[in-house]
Amino acid sequence: VIVDLVESVRLMRENEEEVIGRWIGFVEDVRLEVLPLHHGRLVKSLGDGLLLEFLQMREAIAACLHIQTLIAPYNAGKSADSVMQLRLGAHAADVVVDELDVYGSGVNLAARLAGLALPGTIVVSDEVRDAAVAGLDAEVEDLGECFLKHIELPVRAWKILPPHHEQAVPAATQDLFRASMAVLPFAAREGDLEASRLGDVFADDLTQALARHAECRVVSRLSTVALSGRNLPPRELFRLLGARYVVSGLVERSGPQFEVELVVRDVASGDTIWSARPRVDVKELLGSDERIAQVAARDIHASVLGLELRSFVDAPFTHMHGYSALLGCIAFMHKMARPQAERARQGLEHLIERFPRTAEPYAWQAKWLMLRVAQGWSDDAALDTRKAKAAIARSLEMCPHHSLALAIDGQIALFADGDRRRGIERLQLAIDHNPNESLAWLFYSNALVNEARVPDAIASLDRANSLAPLDPLKFLFDNLSSYALLVAGRHQEAHAAAVAAVRGNRQHLPTYPILIVAEMLVGHEDEARRHASEFLRMHPAMSTAAYAARHRGPRHFVDLSARLLRDAGLPA
């Protein structure tokens, strides 16, 4: 972490003694208050900056946010031109360490990121951002790929802001009478990689098994994985996940097998309502036999529903997937950057080769191919679309009721083939088979908007958002929310959602036309033109004619959007 005092030369020149005194006091606060709390080390202090080292990225993020709050007392009563402001940069890398300094290119990159930060802000690399859960550790804003001095290739950079600590995620209206649950990442003894891997697989299987019970609303595995390695109090879990019941597990060796200590807690009361210690055989579980998880899910389901019925007979219920490699593929493909997308492709092909009779990797391979088309990366969009259809057919051949595959099949029918009837039928089938598939609800809402069924679309969006409160695809949810709100005429809300989508992922090209239209409709024409220029730099072949030809929305909205995009600077 690099801490830099903004305009230090000017401040020293105007009042050297006074500024030095304030800086010394601030550095002492960092040394005595921040570093012990966040397990950091002061490598060296310069006259106008600090070099700090941390062993954990989350600790470094917390320390950066803490440091920015410490400068305020030293500015009390000062005029605007004598205020001390900080800019911070952070990067994660291997370095050479001695008692006096740390050395390596990573230190230089952290310094360049600090130089990219505006006064009072924090900018971190992609590696550091990946350690932060938005809404828990910090709020994050994607700055895109930035060119930094003396660094040949562009660097993906992120601005880090304090977390909002908003109220608990509300359940959609349809979910108020369904038990809300989340399966947290399972723990294992440090260094036991086999137990840790087993815990990941078991937690994923248990999530899927619970989601098959129509009476349960189950938070997506992609959201709960974000909480791995954290020991959060019950109320914080409820705030982040909106889940009334949480399942936790500890995996330990027991001879040739493993024991999994399973516990279900009511986060409202803190009470344990169910526990068990099943023995798990690695070969049985990794062979895609989910009998153990299904038995546990059945017992958990019965216990939770029994408690709900006893406690809330006449009242609405309170607010209430994926091997580890697959989770990594999903996260990387949605970074919308070519190197990460290529790694995701390789990972999915590896999973398909390794588990040729498993439906999940084929479904995500189809999603990857359609993302490639949507981002304009495909050399042959028609060929990639055919490949995606073949992957979906393979997935559904192995599991005809696979909800994710059905949802992606529906999305392809809608937006690649223009077949609205089949697209909606496939999405409805996905929801029927798994009411907890958040992407099915999200794509369904999009289809309903294009059918001018806006109220139903908004309700489906609420359902999708409630099922994925910490999903790494939040930018996609925000993007499609903005589109629905625009068609509904709720322009200010649409603009806010579009801004959130771009902040969440600046590389996701389909967000930009929605953002530009929203900005034009709320009177932010200069911002719309700036974003139109940015969009064209990333997608130079785009035109309003191409946009209108590909758009499947209501004709009046497509015509309006094309006109506004042309007014903002997109070529006809």
XYZ file of C-alpha atoms in Angstrom:
572
model
C 0.000 0.000 0.000
C 1.295 3.449 -0.960
C 0.002 6.505 0.935
C 0.734 9.826 -0.778
C 0.156 13.339 0.523
C -1.415 15.406 -2.270
C 0.391 18.651 -3.214
C 2.955 18.143 -0.469
C 5.484 20.519 -2.048
C 3.028 23.424 -2.066
C 1.819 22.712 1.449
C 5.396 22.579 2.796
C 6.362 25.752 0.988
C 3.458 27.696 2.431
C 3.706 26.476 6.058
C 6.496 23.939 6.457
C 6.664 23.655 10.245
C 2.913 23.400 10.755
C 2.411 20.841 7.953
C 5.308 18.713 9.190
C 3.781 18.692 12.674
C 0.420 17.544 11.354
C 2.027 14.877 9.151
C 4.083 13.492 12.027
C 0.928 13.220 14.172
C -0.940 11.476 11.371
C 1.898 8.978 10.765
C 1.963 8.190 14.478
C -1.784 7.461 14.370
C -1.259 5.109 11.432
C 1.602 3.353 13.245
C -0.171 2.945 16.581
C -3.819 2.564 15.521
C -4.089 1.197 11.974
C -1.153 -1.187 11.625
C -1.691 -3.246 14.824
C -5.419 -3.534 14.123
C -4.986 -4.680 10.512
C -1.727 -6.653 10.967
C 0.369 -4.363 8.796
C 3.953 -3.106 8.825
C 5.346 0.344 8.195
C 8.147 -0.346 5.720
C 9.265 3.238 5.502
C 8.027 6.762 6.015
C 8.976 9.526 3.622
C 8.450 13.206 4.087
C 5.185 13.053 2.184
C 4.230 9.393 1.940
C 4.183 5.933 3.476
C 4.976 2.435 2.198
C 2.973 -0.205 4.088
C 2.968 -4.007 3.851
C 0.149 -6.440 4.694
C -0.011 -10.227 4.479
C -3.758 -10.315 3.723
C -5.511 -8.313 1.005
C -8.723 -7.828 2.993
C -6.662 -6.400 5.849
C -4.991 -4.009 3.401
C -8.357 -2.832 2.061
C -9.679 -2.245 5.567
C -6.487 -0.375 6.480
C -6.766 1.894 3.416
C -10.321 2.863 4.348
C -9.261 3.377 7.984
C -6.324 5.602 6.985
C -8.536 7.920 4.971
C -10.645 8.562 8.078
C -7.597 9.425 10.220
C -6.645 12.541 8.277
C -9.867 14.422 9.093
C -8.880 15.614 12.624
C -5.681 17.122 11.225
C -7.740 19.290 8.867
C -10.162 20.624 11.470
C -10.425 24.391 11.251
C -8.074 24.631 8.268
C -8.778 26.648 5.164
C -9.487 24.810 1.930
C -6.023 25.542 0.514
C -4.236 24.161 3.601
C -6.194 20.894 3.950
C -4.093 17.723 3.761
C -5.546 15.145 1.382
C -4.399 11.586 0.750
C -4.426 9.309 -2.225
C -3.729 5.615 -1.798
C -2.750 2.788 -4.144
C -2.685 -0.935 -3.407
C -1.482 -3.985 -5.335
C -0.874 -7.637 -4.412
C 2.412 -9.169 -5.540
C 5.404 -11.184 -4.367
C 8.184 -8.885 -3.180
C 11.681 -9.157 -1.759
C 11.638 -8.072 1.883
C 14.334 -6.950 4.293
C 14.245 -4.963 7.517
C 14.428 -1.604 5.776
C 12.459 -1.926 2.549
C 10.499 -4.085 0.123
C 11.534 -4.443 -3.511
C 9.876 -5.490 -6.745
C 7.747 -4.353 -9.656
C 4.644 -4.744 -7.500
C 5.750 -1.828 -5.318
C 6.110 0.371 -8.412
C 2.649 -0.624 -9.620
C 1.115 0.282 -6.260
C 2.769 3.713 -6.545
C 1.375 4.194 -10.060
C -2.106 3.293 -8.827
C -1.777 5.877 -6.054
C -0.870 8.424 -8.722
C -4.062 7.479 -10.565
C -6.201 8.197 -7.506
C -7.908 11.530 -7.037
C -7.414 13.383 -3.741
C -9.206 11.561 -0.923
C -9.609 8.313 -2.867
C -8.151 4.794 -3.025
C -7.303 2.918 -6.237
C -6.395 -0.777 -6.252
C -5.419 -3.392 -8.813
C -7.643 -6.188 -10.078
C -5.847 -8.629 -7.755
C -6.769 -6.614 -4.678
C -10.326 -5.932 -5.821
C -10.949 -9.682 -6.128
C -10.450 -9.990 -2.358
C -13.193 -7.469 -1.582
C -16.871 -8.354 -1.393
C -18.884 -5.363 -2.548
C -21.268 -4.304 0.201
C -19.268 -6.075 2.913
C -15.621 -4.969 2.705
C -16.123 -1.934 0.497
C -18.018 -0.444 -2.388
C -16.101 -0.764 -5.662
C -16.139 1.202 -8.896
C -14.565 -0.157 -12.075
C -12.149 2.375 -13.608
C -11.529 0.129 -16.604
C -8.149 -0.659 -18.144
C -5.764 2.224 -17.407
C -2.420 3.037 -18.985
C 0.166 3.815 -16.302
C 3.557 5.467 -16.658
C 6.441 3.065 -17.427
C 4.053 0.070 -17.530
C 3.684 -1.400 -21.025
C 0.250 -3.039 -20.814
C -2.951 -1.456 -19.451
C -3.891 -2.308 -15.878
C -7.454 -2.954 -14.689
C -7.999 -0.534 -11.818
C -10.761 -0.099 -9.249
C -11.753 2.695 -6.893
C -12.486 1.535 -3.351
C -15.080 3.320 -1.206
C -16.424 2.645 2.302
C -19.267 0.060 2.416
C -22.775 1.504 2.631
C -24.040 -1.009 5.212
C -27.529 -0.884 3.804
C -30.462 -2.682 5.375
C -31.013 -6.390 4.849
C -31.758 -7.635 1.339
C -35.549 -7.718 1.069
C -37.272 -10.822 -0.155
C -39.419 -10.525 -3.262
C -43.160 -10.583 -2.632
C -43.428 -14.179 -3.830
C -40.811 -15.283 -1.280
C -42.355 -13.943 1.910
C -44.035 -17.290 2.552
C -40.989 -19.408 1.734
C -38.161 -20.300 4.109
C -35.076 -18.290 3.183
C -31.783 -20.205 3.426
C -28.078 -19.934 2.627
C -25.307 -22.553 2.705
C -22.077 -20.908 3.851
C -18.648 -22.101 2.630
C -17.501 -25.071 4.712
C -14.399 -24.802 6.876
C -11.459 -27.243 7.055
C -8.236 -27.433 9.012
C -5.560 -25.141 7.580
C -3.425 -26.921 5.002
C -5.838 -29.824 4.445
C -6.534 -29.142 0.767
C -8.468 -32.374 0.200
C -10.844 -31.599 3.055
C -11.237 -28.033 1.786
C -12.043 -29.253 -1.734
C -14.488 -31.790 -0.370
C -16.197 -29.044 1.631
C -16.609 -26.912 -1.508
C -18.205 -29.793 -3.421
C -20.478 -30.807 -0.548
C -21.631 -27.220 0.067
C -22.437 -26.870 -3.631
C -24.360 -30.154 -3.746
C -26.272 -29.225 -0.590
C -27.224 -25.833 -2.048
C -28.587 -27.481 -5.182
C -30.422 -30.164 -3.199
C -32.099 -27.555 -0.957
C -33.040 -25.451 -4.004
C -35.124 -28.355 -5.342
C -37.581 -27.853 -2.482
C -40.168 -25.371 -3.777
C -40.879 -24.195 -0.223
C -37.329 -22.849 0.168
C -35.686 -19.732 -1.217
C -31.978 -20.550 -1.415
C -29.335 -17.865 -1.863
C -27.080 -18.593 -4.828
C -23.773 -20.367 -4.209
C -21.938 -17.582 -6.064
C -23.125 -15.133 -3.412
C -22.269 -17.251 -0.368
C -18.779 -18.173 -1.669
C -17.947 -14.486 -1.306
C -18.061 -14.987 2.486
C -15.434 -17.763 2.572
C -13.071 -17.557 5.525
C -15.150 -15.039 7.452
C -16.723 -15.411 10.856
C -19.609 -12.963 10.691
C -22.257 -12.436 13.367
C -25.796 -13.620 12.576
C -27.266 -10.159 12.003
C -24.512 -9.279 9.533
C -25.229 -12.495 7.625
C -28.888 -11.551 7.489
C -28.058 -8.040 6.256
C -25.821 -9.353 3.485
C -27.800 -12.378 2.342
C -31.382 -11.765 3.424
C -31.439 -15.374 4.669
C -33.182 -16.324 7.912
C -31.474 -19.737 8.158
C -27.794 -20.411 7.487
C -26.107 -23.792 7.094
C -22.431 -24.028 8.096
C -20.075 -26.992 8.044
C -16.679 -28.172 9.279
C -14.893 -30.980 7.358
C -12.468 -33.184 9.333
C -10.615 -36.416 8.537
C -11.868 -39.591 10.161
C -9.669 -42.457 9.010
C -10.212 -43.141 5.294
C -13.347 -40.977 5.332
C -14.293 -37.467 6.353
C -16.813 -36.235 8.885
C -18.831 -33.129 8.116
C -20.225 -31.296 11.119
C -23.377 -29.601 9.795
C -25.191 -26.905 11.754
C -28.313 -24.893 10.851
C -28.882 -21.666 12.759
C -31.745 -19.216 12.927
C -29.941 -15.904 12.492
C -32.790 -13.987 14.099
C -32.404 -15.761 17.437
C -28.936 -17.286 17.076
C -30.409 -20.682 18.021
C -29.178 -23.945 16.509
C -32.215 -25.694 15.035
C -30.551 -28.774 13.446
C -27.154 -30.477 13.437
C -25.615 -33.705 12.133
C -22.191 -35.346 11.549
C -22.473 -37.452 8.359
C -19.475 -39.462 7.156
C -18.500 -38.660 3.573
C -16.547 -40.834 1.145
C -14.545 -38.758 -1.335
C -15.000 -41.097 -4.315
C -18.744 -41.272 -3.739
C -19.170 -37.513 -3.585
C -16.842 -36.598 -6.450
C -18.532 -39.270 -8.551
C -21.555 -36.922 -8.686
C -23.576 -39.064 -6.280
C -25.481 -36.519 -4.209
C -27.323 -38.965 -1.931
C -25.611 -37.644 1.207
C -26.418 -34.046 0.312
C -29.984 -34.993 -0.607
C -30.543 -36.710 2.751
C -29.104 -33.703 4.601
C -31.223 -31.307 2.520
C -34.362 -33.312 3.263
C -33.685 -33.232 7.011
C -32.784 -29.515 6.992
C -35.894 -28.741 4.950
C -38.117 -30.627 7.382
C -36.534 -28.942 10.427
C -36.763 -25.433 9.019
C -40.314 -25.795 7.756
C -41.350 -27.384 11.050
C -39.945 -24.401 12.933
C -41.574 -21.941 10.530
C -44.971 -23.610 10.895
C -44.742 -23.616 14.682
C -43.515 -20.037 14.913
C -45.447 -18.254 12.190
C -48.720 -20.096 11.643
C -50.643 -16.982 10.639
C -47.856 -14.574 9.686
C -45.740 -14.041 6.564
C -42.267 -15.463 6.798
C -39.381 -13.127 7.598
C -36.927 -12.050 4.874
C -35.293 -14.411 4.379
C -23.968 -23.961 -6.597
C -20.433 -25.791 -8.856
C -16.985 -27.180 -8.151
C -14.387 -24.623 -7.098
C -12.856 -24.643 -10.582
C -16.258 -23.953 -12.127
C -16.781 -21.032 -9.769
C -13.480 -19.585 -10.951
C -14.501 -19.993 -14.605
C -17.768 -18.183 -13.974
C -16.055 -15.313 -12.173
C -13.371 -14.921 -14.850
C -15.711 -14.990 -17.852
C -17.766 -12.191 -16.349
C -14.797 -9.879 -15.900
C -15.405 -9.132 -19.596
C -11.651 -8.984 -20.314
C -10.136 -11.199 -23.006
C -7.270 -12.796 -20.996
C -9.605 -13.831 -18.183
C -12.269 -14.955 -20.667
C -9.706 -17.142 -22.418
C -8.723 -18.722 -19.100
C -12.406 -19.374 -18.387
C -12.754 -21.091 -21.767
C -9.798 -23.346 -21.013
C -11.170 -24.140 -17.570
C -14.602 -25.063 -18.911
C -13.086 -27.328 -21.558
C -11.054 -29.005 -18.815
C -14.162 -29.550 -16.701
C -16.099 -30.983 -19.657
C -13.253 -33.412 -20.365
C -12.967 -34.330 -16.692
C -16.707 -34.652 -15.996
C -18.161 -35.569 -19.425
C -21.510 -36.647 -17.963
C -22.111 -33.474 -15.928
C -24.562 -30.909 -17.335
C -23.271 -27.791 -15.543
C -20.029 -27.059 -17.487
C -21.833 -27.417 -20.832
C -24.439 -24.865 -19.760
C -21.759 -22.363 -18.709
C -19.817 -23.042 -21.917
C -22.890 -21.940 -23.872
C -23.126 -18.828 -21.678
C -19.443 -18.097 -22.368
C -19.990 -18.369 -26.136
C -22.962 -15.989 -26.076
C -21.010 -13.504 -23.938
C -18.302 -13.628 -26.597
C -20.892 -12.715 -29.227
C -22.425 -9.957 -27.091
C -18.996 -8.398 -26.414
C -18.196 -8.265 -30.133
C -15.187 -10.605 -29.727
C -16.485 -13.335 -32.011
C -14.957 -13.702 -35.479
C -18.033 -15.680 -36.538
C -21.093 -14.910 -34.410
C -23.278 -17.411 -36.264
C -20.748 -20.209 -35.680
C -20.398 -19.372 -31.972
C -24.180 -19.306 -31.636
C -24.403 -22.787 -33.198
C -21.720 -23.992 -30.796
C -23.678 -22.547 -27.859
C -26.833 -24.352 -28.997
C -24.865 -27.610 -29.274
C -23.510 -27.154 -25.739
C -27.015 -26.551 -24.405
C -28.329 -29.605 -26.231
C -25.548 -31.671 -24.636
C -26.352 -30.291 -21.195
C -30.063 -31.010 -21.551
C -29.349 -34.469 -22.972
C -27.724 -35.350 -19.651
C -30.183 -33.418 -17.487
C -33.436 -32.507 -19.301
C -34.617 -30.360 -16.408
C -31.377 -28.431 -15.796
C -32.727 -24.984 -14.988
C -29.603 -22.989 -15.913
C -29.345 -24.751 -19.302
C -33.041 -24.114 -19.943
C -32.617 -20.451 -19.017
C -29.661 -19.984 -21.378
C -31.531 -21.913 -24.087
C -34.400 -19.484 -23.686
C -32.078 -16.486 -23.873
C -30.509 -17.805 -27.097
C -33.945 -18.365 -28.621
C -34.995 -14.839 -27.733
C -31.964 -12.822 -28.750
C -30.104 -14.936 -31.303
C -33.099 -16.442 -33.107
C -35.762 -13.851 -32.352
C -38.126 -16.685 -31.370
C -40.121 -15.070 -28.563
C -42.601 -17.899 -28.096
C -39.953 -20.596 -27.656
C -37.729 -18.322 -25.561
C -40.458 -17.573 -23.034
C -41.527 -21.220 -22.928
C -37.966 -22.335 -22.111
C -37.563 -19.695 -19.411
C -40.877 -20.600 -17.828
C -39.822 -24.261 -17.866
C -36.551 -23.337 -16.150
C -38.446 -21.519 -13.404
C -40.922 -24.369 -13.007
C -38.085 -26.852 -12.455
C -36.144 -24.569 -10.123
C -37.850 -21.481 -8.693
C -34.483 -20.437 -7.205
C -32.574 -20.068 -10.498
C -31.845 -16.337 -10.414
C -30.654 -16.104 -14.044
C -33.902 -17.687 -15.264
C -35.890 -14.976 -13.479
C -33.520 -12.297 -14.810
C -33.778 -13.428 -18.445
C -37.522 -13.950 -18.036
C -37.938 -10.355 -16.911
C -36.065 -9.210 -20.006
C -38.369 -11.262 -22.232
C -41.431 -9.804 -20.512
C -40.194 -6.244 -21.100
C -39.902 -7.008 -24.805
C -43.489 -8.256 -24.721
C -44.564 -4.938 -23.137
C -45.540 -6.776 -19.914
C -43.651 -4.274 -17.807
C -45.277 -4.819 -14.345
C -44.678 -8.574 -14.618
C -41.121 -7.874 -15.739
C -40.444 -5.670 -12.694
C -41.816 -8.378 -10.379
C -39.526 -10.955 -12.024
C -36.582 -8.599 -11.583
C -37.375 -8.266 -7.881
C -37.378 -12.052 -7.639
C -34.030 -12.334 -9.471
C -32.368 -9.685 -7.309
C -33.606 -11.245 -4.064
C -32.053 -14.593 -5.049
C -28.596 -13.155 -5.782
C -27.780 -10.369 -3.293
C -23.964 -10.840 -3.494
C -23.752 -12.374 -6.965
C -20.613 -11.409 -8.939
C -22.946 -10.858 -11.911
C -24.663 -7.982 -10.084
C -23.705 -5.655 -12.945
C -25.849 -7.782 -15.293
C -28.789 -7.597 -12.915
C -28.370 -3.813 -12.720
C -28.132 -3.550 -16.521
C -31.361 -5.436 -17.168
C -33.062 -3.626 -14.296
C -32.177 -0.320 -15.956
C -33.638 -1.513 -19.261
C -36.928 -2.546 -17.671
C -37.173 0.724 -15.752
C -36.528 2.737 -18.928
C -39.342 0.983 -20.770
C -41.533 1.581 -17.711
C -40.793 5.314 -17.919
C -38.985 5.388 -14.565
C -36.020 7.270 -15.992
C -34.275 8.418 -12.810
C -34.310 4.904 -11.317
C -33.151 3.508 -14.661
C -30.254 5.958 -14.722
C -29.178 4.974 -11.190
C -29.258 1.277 -12.102
C -27.282 1.860 -15.318
C -24.620 3.836 -13.435
C -24.365 0.982 -10.913
C -23.992 -1.514 -13.779
C -21.069 0.395 -15.314
C -19.429 0.860 -11.936
C -19.712 -2.874 -11.384
C -18.113 -3.774 -14.731
C -16.876 -1.140 -17.158
C -15.992 -3.808 -19.752
C -19.584 -5.087 -20.238
C -20.469 -3.530 -23.597
C -24.273 -4.107 -23.628
C -24.573 -1.787 -20.614
C -23.418 1.291 -22.501
C -26.378 1.850 -24.867
C -28.771 1.572 -21.897
C -26.667 4.020 -19.853
C -26.417 6.511 -22.741
C -30.185 6.444 -23.365
C -30.882 6.891 -19.648
C -28.485 9.846 -19.441
C -30.121 11.530 -22.412
C -33.566 11.063 -20.889
C -32.573 12.602 -17.537
C -30.792 15.547 -19.147
C -27.161 14.439 -18.657
C -26.280 14.965 -22.304
C -22.573 15.721 -21.779
C -22.161 12.488 -19.811
C -24.069 10.608 -22.506
C -21.707 11.910 -25.196
C -18.662 11.009 -23.087
C -19.945 7.470 -22.581
C -20.860 7.181 -26.269
C -17.266 8.075 -27.148
C -15.973 5.522 -24.603
C -18.344 2.876 -26.011
C -17.125 3.492 -29.581
C -13.497 3.154 -28.503
C -14.292 -0.329 -27.171
C -16.741 -1.275 -29.970
C -15.836 0.835 -33.048
C -18.124 -1.148 -35.367
C -21.270 -0.167 -33.437
C -23.883 2.084 -35.083
C -27.457 3.037 -34.335
C -28.599 0.929 -37.308
C -26.751 -2.119 -35.963
C -28.187 -1.496 -32.500
C -31.758 -1.235 -33.798
C -31.370 -4.346 -35.966
C -30.177 -6.451 -32.996
C -32.585 -5.093 -30.390
C -35.588 -7.270 -29.549
C -37.466 -4.685 -27.493
C -40.731 -2.810 -28.139
C -40.474 -0.967 -31.449
C -41.294 2.470 -30.007
C -38.507 2.097 -27.436
C -36.004 0.842 -30.036
C -36.766 3.828 -32.284
C -36.447 6.253 -29.356
C -33.172 4.644 -28.236
C -31.689 4.761 -31.734
C -32.521 8.481 -32.004
C -31.040 9.274 -28.595
C -27.908 7.230 -29.308
C -27.474 9.116 -32.591
C -27.921 12.425 -30.758
C -25.246 11.322 -28.265
C -22.705 10.699 -31.025
C -23.118 7.138 -32.299
C -22.910 6.988 -36.115
C -26.075 6.216 -38.024
